[in-house]
Amino acid sequence: MKLIELVAELDKLLEPNNVGDFCPNGLQVEGKSDVKKIITGVTASQALIDRAIEQGADAVLVHHGYFWKGEAYPITGMKKNRIAALIKNDISLIAYHLPIDVHTEYGNNAQIAALFDIDVIGPLDDAGIVVQGRFKQPISAEELATRIDCTLKRKPLVSSVRNKPIETIAWCTGGGQGYIDLAAANGIDAYLTGEASEQTIHSSRELGIDFFAAGHHATERYGVKRVGEYLAEQFNLDVEFIDIDNPV
């Protein structure tokens, strides 16, 4: 498949122009014009790039790419090493951040709903970054923590304050802890995200909403993996997801 065609198909699927973001979405580093082998992963770290080189990949598709708003412009140090490795091996870097979070079928939030058997009600905010839903069967905070541990392979940080079964839940994968107040304002029983800040626990306690931080990386493995599976299914490409573990 031609690189230009691959990026066009991803843009068509993920619609990056419909989402305001903190980084450029789409092709970030251009490699060879023909793509047969794609490595997918959460973050374009040096470890993922090294694995892509070992696997003879033509392109790397990630959720966390480069060139974030507010970061330094010079390509030096760690950034230089990563980009140099991609260019030396003629490997393209393709990245989609919020578009992979919010996609209603393939996105991170959608995959979390499927993993935890949650009926999606709809977005809680205008951009669709936070989603609300309902468990098919009410679940205790302890049971949900155990399911997170078993499913995501990550022991969550838990603030259980209601002492009642959880029926409704809102979630935002990754660093979405700031939306807990929005979830509480909408009368949601529990809020799930990747990370916690110091003030998040105070919000949980004072607003009466159960809170679960299940890991930024752990909650965001599944969107880019599913997009890669879509590419393999639709275009007969060789796509492999590589999970570079990250405890955060």
CSV table of C-alpha atoms in Angstrom, one decimal:
chain,number,residue,atom,x,y,z
A,1,MET,CA,0.0,0.0,0.0
A,2,LYS,CA,1.3,3.5,-0.8
A,3,LEU,CA,2.1,5.6,2.3
A,4,ILE,CA,0.0,8.5,1.0
A,5,GLU,CA,-3.0,6.1,0.6
A,6,LEU,CA,-2.4,4.7,4.1
A,7,VAL,CA,-2.5,8.1,5.7
A,8,ALA,CA,-5.5,9.1,3.6
A,9,GLU,CA,-7.4,6.0,4.8
A,10,LEU,CA,-6.5,6.7,8.5
A,11,ASP,CA,-7.5,10.4,8.1
A,12,LYS,CA,-10.8,9.2,6.7
A,13,LEU,CA,-11.3,6.7,9.5
A,14,LEU,CA,-10.2,8.9,12.4
A,15,GLU,CA,-11.2,12.3,11.2
A,16,PRO,CA,-8.5,14.3,12.9
A,17,ASN,CA,-9.7,17.6,11.6
A,18,ASN,CA,-12.8,17.3,13.8
A,19,VAL,CA,-10.8,17.2,17.0
A,20,GLY,CA,-8.8,20.0,18.5
A,21,ASP,CA,-5.5,18.5,19.7
A,22,PHE,CA,-2.1,19.2,21.3
A,23,CYS,CA,0.0,17.8,18.5
A,24,PRO,CA,-0.1,17.2,14.7
A,25,ASN,CA,-2.2,14.1,13.8
A,26,GLY,CA,-1.3,11.9,10.8
A,27,LEU,CA,2.1,11.6,9.2
A,28,GLN,CA,4.9,13.0,11.4
A,29,VAL,CA,8.0,11.5,9.9
A,30,GLU,CA,8.0,10.4,6.3
A,31,GLY,CA,9.7,7.1,5.3
A,32,LYS,CA,9.5,4.8,2.3
A,33,SER,CA,6.6,5.3,-0.1
A,34,ASP,CA,5.4,1.7,-0.1
A,35,VAL,CA,4.1,0.1,3.2
A,36,LYS,CA,3.8,-3.6,3.8
A,37,LYS,CA,4.7,-4.0,7.5
A,38,ILE,CA,3.3,-1.8,10.2
A,39,ILE,CA,4.2,-1.8,13.9
A,40,THR,CA,1.6,-0.3,16.3
A,41,GLY,CA,2.2,0.8,19.8
A,42,VAL,CA,1.1,3.3,22.5
A,43,THR,CA,4.1,5.6,22.4
A,44,ALA,CA,6.9,6.2,19.8
A,45,SER,CA,9.6,5.5,22.3
A,46,GLN,CA,13.1,4.4,21.4
A,47,ALA,CA,12.3,0.9,22.5
A,48,LEU,CA,9.3,0.7,20.1
A,49,ILE,CA,11.4,2.1,17.2
A,50,ASP,CA,14.2,-0.4,17.9
A,51,ARG,CA,11.6,-3.2,17.8
A,52,ALA,CA,10.2,-1.8,14.5
A,53,ILE,CA,13.7,-1.8,13.0
A,54,GLU,CA,14.2,-5.4,14.1
A,55,GLN,CA,10.9,-6.4,12.5
A,56,GLY,CA,11.7,-4.7,9.2
A,57,ALA,CA,8.8,-2.4,9.6
A,58,ASP,CA,7.9,0.2,6.9
A,59,ALA,CA,5.8,2.3,9.3
A,60,VAL,CA,5.1,2.8,13.0
A,61,LEU,CA,1.5,3.8,14.0
A,62,VAL,CA,1.2,5.2,17.6
A,63,HIS,CA,-1.1,7.1,19.9
A,64,HIS,CA,1.6,9.2,21.4
A,65,GLY,CA,3.9,10.7,18.7
A,66,TYR,CA,6.0,13.8,18.7
A,67,PHE,CA,5.9,17.6,18.3
A,68,TRP,CA,3.6,18.4,21.3
A,69,LYS,CA,2.4,22.0,21.9
A,70,GLY,CA,4.7,23.6,24.5
A,71,GLU,CA,7.7,21.4,24.0
A,72,ALA,CA,11.1,22.7,22.9
A,73,TYR,CA,11.6,23.0,19.2
A,74,PRO,CA,15.2,21.9,18.8
A,75,ILE,CA,15.6,18.3,17.7
A,76,THR,CA,18.3,17.3,20.2
A,77,GLY,CA,19.0,14.5,22.7
A,78,MET,CA,16.3,11.9,23.0
A,79,LYS,CA,14.1,13.4,20.3
A,80,LYS,CA,17.1,13.5,17.9
A,81,ASN,CA,18.0,9.9,18.6
A,82,ARG,CA,14.4,8.7,17.9
A,83,ILE,CA,13.9,10.7,14.7
A,84,ALA,CA,17.4,9.8,13.4
A,85,ALA,CA,16.7,6.1,13.8
A,86,LEU,CA,13.4,6.5,11.9
A,87,ILE,CA,15.0,8.4,9.1
A,88,LYS,CA,18.1,6.1,8.9
A,89,ASN,CA,15.8,3.1,8.4
A,90,ASP,CA,13.3,4.9,6.2
A,91,ILE,CA,10.5,4.2,8.6
A,92,SER,CA,7.4,6.5,8.7
A,93,LEU,CA,5.9,7.6,12.0
A,94,ILE,CA,2.2,8.0,11.9
A,95,ALA,CA,0.4,9.3,15.1
A,96,TYR,CA,-3.1,10.0,16.2
A,97,HIS,CA,-3.8,11.3,19.7
A,98,LEU,CA,-7.3,12.5,20.6
A,99,PRO,CA,-8.8,11.0,17.3
A,100,ILE,CA,-7.8,7.5,18.7
A,101,ASP,CA,-9.2,8.4,22.1
A,102,VAL,CA,-12.7,9.4,20.9
A,103,HIS,CA,-13.5,7.2,17.9
A,104,THR,CA,-16.8,5.6,18.8
A,105,GLU,CA,-15.9,2.1,17.4
A,106,TYR,CA,-12.1,1.8,17.4
A,107,GLY,CA,-11.0,4.4,20.0
A,108,ASN,CA,-9.5,3.9,23.5
A,109,ASN,CA,-12.8,4.8,25.3
A,110,ALA,CA,-14.8,2.4,23.1
A,111,GLN,CA,-12.4,-0.4,23.8
A,112,ILE,CA,-12.6,0.1,27.5
A,113,ALA,CA,-16.4,-0.1,27.3
A,114,ALA,CA,-16.1,-3.4,25.5
A,115,LEU,CA,-13.5,-4.8,27.9
A,116,PHE,CA,-15.6,-4.0,30.9
A,117,ASP,CA,-19.0,-4.9,29.4
A,118,ILE,CA,-20.3,-1.3,29.8
A,119,ASP,CA,-23.4,-0.1,27.9
A,120,VAL,CA,-22.3,3.2,26.4
A,121,ILE,CA,-24.9,6.0,26.9
A,122,GLY,CA,-22.9,8.7,25.1
A,123,PRO,CA,-20.3,11.5,25.5
A,124,LEU,CA,-20.3,13.6,28.7
A,125,ASP,CA,-18.6,16.5,27.1
A,126,ASP,CA,-18.9,18.3,23.7
A,127,ALA,CA,-15.7,16.8,22.3
A,128,GLY,CA,-16.5,13.2,23.2
A,129,ILE,CA,-13.4,12.9,25.3
A,130,VAL,CA,-15.3,11.7,28.4
A,131,VAL,CA,-17.9,9.0,28.0
A,132,GLN,CA,-20.7,7.8,30.3
A,133,GLY,CA,-22.2,4.4,30.5
A,134,ARG,CA,-24.0,1.8,32.6
A,135,PHE,CA,-22.8,-1.6,33.8
A,136,LYS,CA,-25.1,-4.4,32.6
A,137,GLN,CA,-25.1,-5.6,36.2
A,138,PRO,CA,-24.2,-3.3,39.2
A,139,ILE,CA,-20.8,-4.0,40.6
A,140,SER,CA,-19.0,-3.1,43.8
A,141,ALA,CA,-15.9,-1.0,43.9
A,142,GLU,CA,-13.9,-4.0,45.1
A,143,GLU,CA,-15.2,-6.1,42.2
A,144,LEU,CA,-14.4,-3.4,39.7
A,145,ALA,CA,-10.8,-3.0,41.1
A,146,THR,CA,-10.3,-6.7,40.7
A,147,ARG,CA,-11.6,-6.7,37.1
A,148,ILE,CA,-9.3,-3.8,36.3
A,149,ASP,CA,-6.3,-5.7,37.7
A,150,CYS,CA,-7.2,-8.9,35.8
A,151,THR,CA,-8.1,-7.3,32.5
A,152,LEU,CA,-5.6,-4.5,32.2
A,153,LYS,CA,-2.8,-6.3,34.2
A,154,ARG,CA,-2.5,-3.2,36.4
A,155,LYS,CA,-3.5,-2.8,40.1
A,156,PRO,CA,-5.5,0.4,40.2
A,157,LEU,CA,-5.4,3.3,42.6
A,158,VAL,CA,-8.9,3.3,44.1
A,159,SER,CA,-10.9,5.8,46.1
A,160,SER,CA,-14.1,4.0,47.2
A,161,VAL,CA,-16.4,6.5,49.0
A,162,ARG,CA,-20.0,5.5,48.3
A,163,ASN,CA,-20.2,2.1,49.9
A,164,LYS,CA,-22.9,1.2,47.3
A,165,PRO,CA,-22.9,-0.8,44.1
A,166,ILE,CA,-21.8,1.1,41.0
A,167,GLU,CA,-24.4,1.3,38.3
A,168,THR,CA,-23.2,4.3,36.2
A,169,ILE,CA,-19.7,5.1,35.3
A,170,ALA,CA,-17.8,7.8,33.3
A,171,TRP,CA,-14.4,7.3,31.9
A,172,CYS,CA,-11.6,8.9,29.9
A,173,THR,CA,-8.4,7.0,29.1
A,174,GLY,CA,-5.0,8.4,29.8
A,175,GLY,CA,-4.5,11.6,31.7
A,176,GLY,CA,-8.2,12.4,32.2
A,177,GLN,CA,-8.3,12.9,35.9
A,178,GLY,CA,-9.5,16.5,35.6
A,179,TYR,CA,-12.9,15.4,34.4
A,180,ILE,CA,-13.9,13.8,37.7
A,181,ASP,CA,-15.7,16.9,38.7
A,182,LEU,CA,-17.7,16.8,35.5
A,183,ALA,CA,-18.7,13.2,36.1
A,184,ALA,CA,-19.7,14.0,39.7
A,185,ALA,CA,-21.8,17.0,38.5
A,186,ASN,CA,-23.7,14.6,36.3
A,187,GLY,CA,-24.5,12.3,39.1
A,188,ILE,CA,-22.3,9.5,38.0
A,189,ASP,CA,-21.5,6.8,40.5
A,190,ALA,CA,-17.8,6.2,39.5
A,191,TYR,CA,-15.1,7.6,37.4
A,192,LEU,CA,-12.3,5.7,35.6
A,193,THR,CA,-9.2,7.2,34.0
A,194,GLY,CA,-5.5,6.5,33.7
A,195,GLU,CA,-3.9,8.8,36.2
A,196,ALA,CA,-4.6,10.7,39.4
A,197,SER,CA,-3.5,14.1,40.7
A,198,GLU,CA,-3.3,15.1,44.3
A,199,GLN,CA,-6.6,17.0,44.1
A,200,THR,CA,-8.4,14.1,42.4
A,201,ILE,CA,-8.8,12.2,45.6
A,202,HIS,CA,-10.3,15.2,47.4
A,203,SER,CA,-12.8,15.5,44.5
A,204,SER,CA,-13.7,11.9,45.0
A,205,ARG,CA,-14.2,12.2,48.7
A,206,GLU,CA,-16.0,15.6,48.8
A,207,LEU,CA,-18.2,15.0,45.7
A,208,GLY,CA,-19.1,11.5,46.6
A,209,ILE,CA,-17.9,9.7,43.5
A,210,ASP,CA,-15.8,6.4,43.4
A,211,PHE,CA,-12.6,6.8,41.5
A,212,PHE,CA,-10.2,4.4,39.7
A,213,ALA,CA,-6.8,5.3,38.2
A,214,ALA,CA,-5.9,2.3,36.1
A,215,GLY,CA,-2.7,3.5,34.4
A,216,HIS,CA,-2.2,5.9,31.5
A,217,HIS,CA,-0.5,3.3,29.4
A,218,ALA,CA,-2.7,0.4,30.5
A,219,THR,CA,-5.9,2.2,29.5
A,220,GLU,CA,-4.6,3.3,26.1
A,221,ARG,CA,-3.2,0.1,24.7
A,222,TYR,CA,-6.4,-0.9,22.9
A,223,GLY,CA,-7.3,1.9,20.6
A,224,VAL,CA,-4.2,1.9,18.4
A,225,LYS,CA,-4.1,-1.9,18.6
A,226,ARG,CA,-7.7,-2.1,17.2
A,227,VAL,CA,-6.9,0.5,14.5
A,228,GLY,CA,-4.0,-1.7,13.4
A,229,GLU,CA,-6.3,-4.7,13.3
A,230,TYR,CA,-8.7,-2.8,11.1
A,231,LEU,CA,-5.8,-2.0,8.7
A,232,ALA,CA,-4.9,-5.7,8.5
A,233,GLU,CA,-8.5,-6.7,7.9
A,234,GLN,CA,-9.2,-4.1,5.2
A,235,PHE,CA,-6.0,-3.9,3.3
A,236,ASN,CA,-4.2,-7.2,3.9
A,237,LEU,CA,-1.3,-5.4,5.6
A,238,ASP,CA,1.1,-7.1,8.0
A,239,VAL,CA,0.4,-5.3,11.3
A,240,GLU,CA,1.8,-6.2,14.7
A,241,PHE,CA,1.1,-4.6,18.0
A,242,ILE,CA,4.1,-4.4,20.3
A,243,ASP,CA,3.4,-3.5,24.0
A,244,ILE,CA,6.4,-1.7,25.5
A,245,ASP,CA,5.3,-1.9,29.2
A,246,ASN,CA,5.0,1.3,31.2
A,247,PRO,CA,3.9,1.2,34.8
A,248,VAL,CA,2.5,4.8,34.6
